[in-house]
Amino acid sequence: MKIVELQALHVKIPLKRPIRHASHRRTETDNVVVRCVLDDGTVGYGEGVPRDYVTGETVDSAFALLAGANLKSRLEPSPDPVTAANSIERLTLSANDERGIAGNAAQCAVELAFLDACGRLGGWPLSRLTELLAPECHRRSVRVRYSGVITSAKGWKLRLAALVQGLYGFAQLKIKVGIVGQDDVKRLRLVRGWVGQRIDLRIDANEAWKPSEAATRIRQLEPFGITCVEQPLAHEDASALAELRKQVSTPIMLDESLCGPTDAERAIRDKLCDVFNFSFDRTFFAMLNQRPCMFTNPVFRKQTE
């Protein structure tokens, strides 16, 4: 069994409304989609989402990494999930950055496309891999829990957003804070008043604060029952998180400073946080069955190895 084609596509999808937080504003999402074709005609798809303001990756850098990787000769498709997983585990796409994260999006897209193709070949879902390779992490559930999020809404839009989250029945709600021109204390007070005490509130600063101000900002918001504060400092200031943890009672979560094993090892070694956040971008597998009409006005740019 061999790979006969690997195709990378740039899929640009406009968002229905802008997404704004302290470190970025997005009106569209740029995705790298990889299409993996096996010699029996089986096709798998995978997606990676470069975020230059998080890992420094762009669509162009992901394309360049994929084009120079000679992937077809390095991967051995198999209908057996363990064999397929071992094959992809040996693949490393590195741009030689010290954090080891500049190839994340490209690697993610290739891994998912390859495993999707192998899974279709062998008749097993990707969820099977967790059960086989990490049984201690595998847990079946009949329900999937989602949390709500409020980004930059204010005024009546903030009230409406809080009301809607409560009506949907969310048990957890994340509020974006640290946005220039907004009063976080006023926003948290309003949200807590509208959702009541039953909803778990956490905040996400998206690297907004300086080390000298972060403790004060967090303590101002602790009376509203927040259970976690995500990425209060820029990654460049991550070393200050150890001292910040001593100054506040709210657990500190890493996101932008947790993009690979090197980041995780440093966080544990230097006691930089209490919680890890593993983020998954949700554009899902694009191009299923080669139907670009799944998207609203997408823009495609292709590259084929």
Short mmCIF file of N, CA, C and O in Angstrom, two decimals, residues 8-119:
data_model
loop_
_atom_site.label_atom_id
_atom_site.label_comp_id
_atom_site.label_asym_id
_atom_site.label_seq_id
_atom_site.Cartn_x
_atom_site.Cartn_y
_atom_site.Cartn_z
N ALA A 8 -2.07 19.78 -0.96
CA ALA A 8 -2.33 20.80 0.07
C ALA A 8 -3.15 21.92 -0.53
O ALA A 8 -2.87 22.39 -1.64
N LEU A 9 -4.16 22.35 0.19
CA LEU A 9 -5.03 23.43 -0.27
C LEU A 9 -5.16 24.49 0.81
O LEU A 9 -5.18 24.19 2.00
N HIS A 10 -5.22 25.73 0.36
CA HIS A 10 -5.49 26.84 1.25
C HIS A 10 -6.99 27.13 1.17
O HIS A 10 -7.51 27.46 0.09
N VAL A 11 -7.68 27.01 2.28
CA VAL A 11 -9.12 27.26 2.34
C VAL A 11 -9.36 28.47 3.23
O VAL A 11 -9.11 28.43 4.44
N LYS A 12 -9.82 29.54 2.63
CA LYS A 12 -10.11 30.79 3.36
C LYS A 12 -11.62 30.90 3.52
O LYS A 12 -12.35 30.97 2.52
N ILE A 13 -12.08 30.95 4.75
CA ILE A 13 -13.51 30.96 5.02
C ILE A 13 -13.89 32.24 5.77
O ILE A 13 -13.40 32.47 6.88
N PRO A 14 -14.73 33.08 5.20
CA PRO A 14 -15.16 34.30 5.91
C PRO A 14 -16.05 33.94 7.10
O PRO A 14 -16.88 33.04 7.02
N LEU A 15 -15.86 34.63 8.19
CA LEU A 15 -16.68 34.42 9.38
C LEU A 15 -17.96 35.24 9.28
O LEU A 15 -17.98 36.31 8.67
N LYS A 16 -19.02 34.76 9.87
CA LYS A 16 -20.30 35.47 9.83
C LYS A 16 -20.22 36.79 10.59
O LYS A 16 -20.90 37.75 10.27
N ARG A 17 -19.36 36.82 11.61
CA ARG A 17 -19.13 38.06 12.35
C ARG A 17 -17.69 38.07 12.83
O ARG A 17 -17.10 37.01 13.05
N PRO A 18 -17.10 39.24 13.00
CA PRO A 18 -15.70 39.32 13.45
C PRO A 18 -15.54 38.71 14.85
O PRO A 18 -16.43 38.81 15.70
N ILE A 19 -14.38 38.07 15.06
CA ILE A 19 -14.01 37.55 16.37
C ILE A 19 -12.86 38.41 16.88
O ILE A 19 -11.81 38.51 16.25
N ARG A 20 -13.07 39.04 18.03
CA ARG A 20 -12.08 39.96 18.56
C ARG A 20 -11.73 39.58 19.99
O ARG A 20 -12.61 39.26 20.80
N HIS A 21 -10.42 39.57 20.27
CA HIS A 21 -9.97 39.44 21.65
C HIS A 21 -8.75 40.34 21.84
O HIS A 21 -8.42 41.14 20.94
N ALA A 22 -8.08 40.23 22.96
CA ALA A 22 -7.05 41.21 23.30
C ALA A 22 -5.87 41.23 22.34
O ALA A 22 -5.24 42.27 22.16
N SER A 23 -5.55 40.09 21.72
CA SER A 23 -4.34 40.05 20.90
C SER A 23 -4.62 39.98 19.40
O SER A 23 -3.68 40.07 18.61
N HIS A 24 -5.88 39.87 18.99
CA HIS A 24 -6.13 39.74 17.55
C HIS A 24 -7.61 39.98 17.24
O HIS A 24 -8.47 39.85 18.10
N ARG A 25 -7.84 40.32 15.97
CA ARG A 25 -9.20 40.43 15.45
C ARG A 25 -9.26 39.69 14.13
O ARG A 25 -8.44 39.92 13.24
N ARG A 26 -10.21 38.76 13.99
CA ARG A 26 -10.31 37.96 12.78
C ARG A 26 -11.67 38.14 12.12
O ARG A 26 -12.71 38.16 12.78
N THR A 27 -11.65 38.26 10.80
CA THR A 27 -12.88 38.31 10.03
C THR A 27 -12.99 37.09 9.11
O THR A 27 -14.00 36.92 8.43
N GLU A 28 -11.94 36.28 9.09
CA GLU A 28 -11.93 35.06 8.27
C GLU A 28 -10.95 34.08 8.89
O GLU A 28 -10.14 34.45 9.75
N THR A 29 -11.03 32.85 8.47
CA THR A 29 -10.09 31.85 8.96
C THR A 29 -9.35 31.23 7.78
O THR A 29 -9.95 30.93 6.75
N ASP A 30 -8.04 31.12 7.93
CA ASP A 30 -7.18 30.54 6.90
C ASP A 30 -6.78 29.14 7.33
O ASP A 30 -6.16 28.97 8.38
N ASN A 31 -7.09 28.17 6.49
CA ASN A 31 -6.85 26.78 6.85
C ASN A 31 -6.02 26.07 5.79
O ASN A 31 -6.16 26.34 4.59
N VAL A 32 -5.16 25.18 6.24
CA VAL A 32 -4.40 24.32 5.34
C VAL A 32 -5.05 22.94 5.39
O VAL A 32 -5.12 22.32 6.46
N VAL A 33 -5.56 22.48 4.26
CA VAL A 33 -6.21 21.18 4.17
C VAL A 33 -5.34 20.27 3.30
O VAL A 33 -4.92 20.65 2.21
N VAL A 34 -5.07 19.07 3.80
CA VAL A 34 -4.28 18.09 3.05
C VAL A 34 -5.18 16.94 2.62
O VAL A 34 -5.98 16.42 3.41
N ARG A 35 -5.05 16.56 1.35
CA ARG A 35 -5.79 15.44 0.77
C ARG A 35 -4.79 14.32 0.47
O ARG A 35 -3.83 14.51 -0.26
N CYS A 36 -5.01 13.17 1.09
CA CYS A 36 -4.10 12.02 0.97
C CYS A 36 -4.80 10.91 0.18
O CYS A 36 -5.86 10.43 0.58
N VAL A 37 -4.21 10.51 -0.96
CA VAL A 37 -4.79 9.49 -1.83
C VAL A 37 -3.89 8.25 -1.82
O VAL A 37 -2.69 8.35 -2.09
N LEU A 38 -4.48 7.09 -1.53
CA LEU A 38 -3.74 5.83 -1.55
C LEU A 38 -3.89 5.16 -2.91
O LEU A 38 -4.78 5.52 -3.71
N ASP A 39 -3.05 4.16 -3.16
CA ASP A 39 -3.03 3.57 -4.51
C ASP A 39 -4.27 2.73 -4.83
O ASP A 39 -4.46 2.35 -5.98
N ASP A 40 -5.12 2.46 -3.84
CA ASP A 40 -6.36 1.77 -4.14
C ASP A 40 -7.53 2.74 -4.31
O ASP A 40 -8.68 2.33 -4.45
N GLY A 41 -7.23 4.05 -4.27
CA GLY A 41 -8.25 5.07 -4.44
C GLY A 41 -8.82 5.63 -3.15
O GLY A 41 -9.61 6.58 -3.18
N THR A 42 -8.43 5.08 -2.00
CA THR A 42 -8.89 5.60 -0.72
C THR A 42 -8.37 7.02 -0.51
O THR A 42 -7.20 7.32 -0.79
N VAL A 43 -9.24 7.90 0.00
CA VAL A 43 -8.88 9.30 0.19
C VAL A 43 -9.14 9.71 1.64
O VAL A 43 -10.19 9.40 2.21
N GLY A 44 -8.17 10.40 2.22
CA GLY A 44 -8.33 10.94 3.56
C GLY A 44 -8.05 12.43 3.57
O GLY A 44 -7.30 12.93 2.73
N TYR A 45 -8.65 13.12 4.52
CA TYR A 45 -8.49 14.57 4.62
C TYR A 45 -8.05 14.96 6.02
O TYR A 45 -8.45 14.35 7.02
N GLY A 46 -7.24 16.00 6.09
CA GLY A 46 -6.82 16.54 7.38
C GLY A 46 -6.66 18.04 7.29
O GLY A 46 -6.49 18.61 6.20
N GLU A 47 -6.69 18.69 8.44
CA GLU A 47 -6.66 20.15 8.48
C GLU A 47 -5.69 20.65 9.53
O GLU A 47 -5.57 20.07 10.62
N GLY A 48 -4.99 21.73 9.21
CA GLY A 48 -4.20 22.46 10.18
C GLY A 48 -4.52 23.93 10.04
O GLY A 48 -4.85 24.41 8.94
N VAL A 49 -4.44 24.67 11.14
CA VAL A 49 -4.82 26.09 11.11
C VAL A 49 -3.66 26.95 11.60
O VAL A 49 -3.45 27.07 12.81
N PRO A 50 -2.88 27.52 10.69
CA PRO A 50 -1.77 28.38 11.11
C PRO A 50 -2.29 29.65 11.80
O PRO A 50 -3.26 30.24 11.36
N ARG A 51 -1.62 30.03 12.88
CA ARG A 51 -1.94 31.27 13.57
C ARG A 51 -0.63 32.01 13.79
O ARG A 51 0.13 31.69 14.72
N ASP A 52 -0.36 32.99 12.96
CA ASP A 52 0.94 33.66 13.04
C ASP A 52 1.13 34.38 14.37
O ASP A 52 2.26 34.52 14.85
N TYR A 53 0.05 34.83 15.01
CA TYR A 53 0.18 35.54 16.26
C TYR A 53 0.33 34.60 17.46
O TYR A 53 0.52 35.06 18.59
N VAL A 54 0.26 33.30 17.22
CA VAL A 54 0.46 32.32 18.29
C VAL A 54 1.76 31.55 18.09
O VAL A 54 2.61 31.48 18.98
N THR A 55 1.91 30.94 16.93
CA THR A 55 3.09 30.09 16.67
C THR A 55 4.03 30.66 15.62
O THR A 55 5.08 30.09 15.36
N GLY A 56 3.64 31.77 14.98
CA GLY A 56 4.46 32.33 13.92
C GLY A 56 4.22 31.69 12.56
O GLY A 56 4.84 32.08 11.57
N GLU A 57 3.31 30.72 12.48
CA GLU A 57 3.05 30.03 11.22
C GLU A 57 2.10 30.83 10.34
O GLU A 57 1.22 31.54 10.82
N THR A 58 2.29 30.66 9.03
CA THR A 58 1.37 31.20 8.04
C THR A 58 1.02 30.09 7.05
O THR A 58 1.64 29.02 7.06
N VAL A 59 0.04 30.34 6.22
CA VAL A 59 -0.28 29.37 5.18
C VAL A 59 0.92 29.13 4.28
O VAL A 59 1.25 27.99 3.93
N ASP A 60 1.62 30.20 3.93
CA ASP A 60 2.79 30.06 3.05
C ASP A 60 3.90 29.26 3.70
O ASP A 60 4.56 28.44 3.04
N SER A 61 4.14 29.48 5.00
CA SER A 61 5.20 28.72 5.66
C SER A 61 4.82 27.24 5.78
O SER A 61 5.68 26.36 5.66
N ALA A 62 3.54 26.96 5.97
CA ALA A 62 3.09 25.57 6.02
C ALA A 62 3.24 24.90 4.67
O ALA A 62 3.70 23.75 4.56
N PHE A 63 2.87 25.63 3.60
CA PHE A 63 3.05 25.09 2.25
C PHE A 63 4.52 24.78 1.96
O PHE A 63 4.86 23.75 1.38
N ALA A 64 5.40 25.71 2.34
CA ALA A 64 6.82 25.52 2.09
C ALA A 64 7.36 24.30 2.83
O ALA A 64 8.16 23.52 2.29
N LEU A 65 6.89 24.11 4.05
CA LEU A 65 7.33 22.97 4.85
C LEU A 65 6.85 21.66 4.24
O LEU A 65 7.59 20.68 4.15
N LEU A 66 5.60 21.64 3.79
CA LEU A 66 5.04 20.44 3.17
C LEU A 66 5.73 20.12 1.84
O LEU A 66 6.01 18.96 1.54
N ALA A 67 6.02 21.16 1.06
CA ALA A 67 6.60 20.95 -0.26
C ALA A 67 8.00 20.34 -0.18
O ALA A 67 8.41 19.58 -1.06
N GLY A 68 8.74 20.66 0.89
CA GLY A 68 10.11 20.18 0.98
C GLY A 68 10.29 18.94 1.83
O GLY A 68 11.42 18.55 2.12
N ALA A 69 9.19 18.29 2.21
CA ALA A 69 9.28 17.20 3.18
C ALA A 69 9.36 15.80 2.57
O ALA A 69 9.60 14.83 3.29
N ASN A 70 9.13 15.67 1.25
CA ASN A 70 9.17 14.35 0.60
C ASN A 70 8.31 13.33 1.36
O ASN A 70 8.75 12.24 1.71
N LEU A 71 7.08 13.71 1.62
CA LEU A 71 6.22 12.95 2.52
C LEU A 71 5.83 11.57 2.00
O LEU A 71 5.73 10.62 2.78
N LYS A 72 5.58 11.45 0.72
CA LYS A 72 5.09 10.17 0.19
C LYS A 72 6.06 9.03 0.47
O LYS A 72 5.64 7.90 0.72
N SER A 73 7.34 9.31 0.45
CA SER A 73 8.33 8.25 0.68
C SER A 73 8.57 7.98 2.16
O SER A 73 9.19 6.98 2.53
N ARG A 74 8.05 8.85 3.03
CA ARG A 74 8.31 8.72 4.47
C ARG A 74 7.16 8.08 5.24
O ARG A 74 7.31 7.77 6.43
N LEU A 75 6.02 7.91 4.58
CA LEU A 75 4.85 7.37 5.25
C LEU A 75 4.45 6.03 4.63
O LEU A 75 4.47 5.87 3.42
N GLU A 76 4.07 5.08 5.50
CA GLU A 76 3.68 3.75 5.05
C GLU A 76 2.24 3.48 5.48
O GLU A 76 1.98 3.14 6.63
N PRO A 77 1.27 3.65 4.58
CA PRO A 77 -0.14 3.42 4.94
C PRO A 77 -0.38 1.97 5.35
O PRO A 77 0.28 1.05 4.86
N SER A 78 -1.32 1.79 6.26
CA SER A 78 -1.67 0.44 6.71
C SER A 78 -3.11 0.44 7.19
O SER A 78 -3.56 1.41 7.80
N PRO A 79 -3.85 -0.65 6.95
CA PRO A 79 -5.21 -0.75 7.49
C PRO A 79 -5.23 -1.02 8.99
O PRO A 79 -6.27 -0.90 9.62
N ASP A 80 -4.06 -1.37 9.55
CA ASP A 80 -3.97 -1.63 10.99
C ASP A 80 -3.72 -0.32 11.74
O ASP A 80 -2.75 0.39 11.43
N PRO A 81 -4.55 0.04 12.71
CA PRO A 81 -4.42 1.34 13.36
C PRO A 81 -3.10 1.54 14.09
O PRO A 81 -2.54 2.64 14.07
N VAL A 82 -2.59 0.52 14.75
CA VAL A 82 -1.35 0.67 15.49
C VAL A 82 -0.17 0.89 14.53
O VAL A 82 0.68 1.74 14.75
N THR A 83 -0.13 0.12 13.44
CA THR A 83 0.93 0.28 12.44
C THR A 83 0.86 1.67 11.81
O THR A 83 1.89 2.32 11.61
N ALA A 84 -0.34 2.11 11.48
CA ALA A 84 -0.51 3.44 10.90
C ALA A 84 -0.06 4.52 11.87
O ALA A 84 0.64 5.48 11.49
N ALA A 85 -0.42 4.39 13.13
CA ALA A 85 -0.04 5.38 14.14
C ALA A 85 1.47 5.41 14.34
O ALA A 85 2.06 6.48 14.48
N ASN A 86 2.09 4.24 14.34
CA ASN A 86 3.55 4.20 14.50
C ASN A 86 4.25 4.86 13.32
O ASN A 86 5.28 5.51 13.48
N SER A 87 3.69 4.70 12.12
CA SER A 87 4.28 5.31 10.93
C SER A 87 4.23 6.83 11.01
O SER A 87 5.23 7.51 10.77
N ILE A 88 3.08 7.37 11.37
CA ILE A 88 2.95 8.82 11.44
C ILE A 88 3.70 9.39 12.63
O ILE A 88 4.18 10.53 12.61
N GLU A 89 3.88 8.59 13.68
CA GLU A 89 4.59 9.05 14.86
C GLU A 89 6.06 9.34 14.55
O GLU A 89 6.69 10.20 15.18
N ARG A 90 6.60 8.65 13.57
CA ARG A 90 8.01 8.85 13.21
C ARG A 90 8.23 10.10 12.37
O ARG A 90 9.36 10.52 12.15
N LEU A 91 7.13 10.69 11.89
CA LEU A 91 7.25 11.87 11.03
C LEU A 91 7.33 13.13 11.87
O LEU A 91 6.49 13.37 12.74
N THR A 92 8.32 13.94 11.61
CA THR A 92 8.45 15.23 12.28
C THR A 92 8.70 16.30 11.24
O THR A 92 9.64 16.21 10.44
N LEU A 93 7.83 17.29 11.21
CA LEU A 93 8.01 18.44 10.33
C LEU A 93 8.49 19.60 11.19
O LEU A 93 7.72 20.13 11.99
N SER A 94 9.72 19.96 11.06
CA SER A 94 10.31 20.97 11.93
C SER A 94 10.87 22.11 11.12
O SER A 94 11.49 21.91 10.07
N ALA A 95 10.67 23.31 11.62
CA ALA A 95 11.25 24.50 11.00
C ALA A 95 12.44 24.98 11.82
O ALA A 95 12.89 26.11 11.66
N ASN A 96 12.93 24.12 12.72
CA ASN A 96 14.13 24.41 13.51
C ASN A 96 13.99 25.61 14.44
O ASN A 96 14.96 26.34 14.68
N ASP A 97 12.80 25.87 14.94
CA ASP A 97 12.63 26.90 15.95
C ASP A 97 12.83 26.28 17.32
O ASP A 97 12.60 25.08 17.52
N GLU A 98 13.25 27.06 18.30
CA GLU A 98 13.63 26.49 19.59
C GLU A 98 12.45 25.90 20.36
O GLU A 98 12.64 25.00 21.18
N ARG A 99 11.23 26.39 20.09
CA ARG A 99 10.06 25.81 20.76
C ARG A 99 9.52 24.59 20.03
O ARG A 99 8.68 23.87 20.57
N GLY A 100 9.99 24.37 18.79
CA GLY A 100 9.53 23.21 18.03
C GLY A 100 8.08 23.29 17.62
O GLY A 100 7.39 22.28 17.54
N ILE A 101 7.59 24.50 17.29
CA ILE A 101 6.16 24.66 17.02
C ILE A 101 5.86 25.24 15.64
O ILE A 101 4.70 25.33 15.24
N ALA A 102 6.90 25.63 14.89
CA ALA A 102 6.67 26.30 13.61
C ALA A 102 6.17 25.37 12.52
O ALA A 102 5.84 25.83 11.42
N GLY A 103 6.10 24.07 12.81
CA GLY A 103 5.52 23.13 11.86
C GLY A 103 4.22 22.52 12.33
O GLY A 103 3.73 21.55 11.74
N ASN A 104 3.63 23.09 13.37
CA ASN A 104 2.43 22.48 13.98
C ASN A 104 1.27 22.30 13.00
O ASN A 104 0.66 21.23 12.92
N ALA A 105 0.92 23.36 12.27
CA ALA A 105 -0.25 23.30 11.39
C ALA A 105 -0.04 22.30 10.27
O ALA A 105 -0.94 21.51 9.94
N ALA A 106 1.14 22.32 9.65
CA ALA A 106 1.44 21.39 8.57
C ALA A 106 1.43 19.96 9.07
O ALA A 106 0.87 19.06 8.44
N GLN A 107 2.04 19.74 10.22
CA GLN A 107 2.10 18.39 10.79
C GLN A 107 0.70 17.89 11.12
O GLN A 107 0.35 16.73 10.85
N CYS A 108 -0.12 18.75 11.69
CA CYS A 108 -1.49 18.36 12.05
C CYS A 108 -2.28 17.95 10.82
O CYS A 108 -2.96 16.92 10.82
N ALA A 109 -2.19 18.74 9.76
CA ALA A 109 -2.94 18.45 8.54
C ALA A 109 -2.51 17.12 7.93
O ALA A 109 -3.34 16.31 7.51
N VAL A 110 -1.19 16.87 7.88
CA VAL A 110 -0.69 15.63 7.31
C VAL A 110 -1.10 14.43 8.17
O VAL A 110 -1.54 13.39 7.66
N GLU A 111 -0.93 14.54 9.48
CA GLU A 111 -1.27 13.43 10.37
C GLU A 111 -2.73 13.03 10.21
O GLU A 111 -3.06 11.85 10.08
N LEU A 112 -3.61 14.02 10.24
CA LEU A 112 -5.04 13.72 10.16
C LEU A 112 -5.41 13.13 8.80
O LEU A 112 -6.21 12.19 8.72
N ALA A 113 -4.83 13.68 7.73
CA ALA A 113 -5.13 13.15 6.39
C ALA A 113 -4.66 11.71 6.26
O ALA A 113 -5.37 10.85 5.73
N PHE A 114 -3.45 11.43 6.72
CA PHE A 114 -2.89 10.08 6.65
C PHE A 114 -3.72 9.10 7.48
O PHE A 114 -4.10 8.02 7.02
N LEU A 115 -4.02 9.47 8.72
CA LEU A 115 -4.78 8.57 9.59
C LEU A 115 -6.22 8.40 9.11
O LEU A 115 -6.81 7.33 9.24
N ASP A 116 -6.78 9.46 8.54
CA ASP A 116 -8.13 9.36 7.98
C ASP A 116 -8.15 8.36 6.82
O ASP A 116 -9.05 7.52 6.72
N ALA A 117 -7.13 8.44 5.96
CA ALA A 117 -7.05 7.49 4.84
C ALA A 117 -6.86 6.07 5.34
O ALA A 117 -7.52 5.12 4.86
N CYS A 118 -5.97 5.87 6.30
CA CYS A 118 -5.75 4.53 6.85
C CYS A 118 -7.00 4.01 7.56
O CYS A 118 -7.32 2.81 7.46
N GLY A 119 -7.69 4.89 8.26
CA GLY A 119 -8.91 4.47 8.94
C GLY A 119 -10.01 4.07 7.97
O GLY A 119 -10.72 3.08 8.19
#
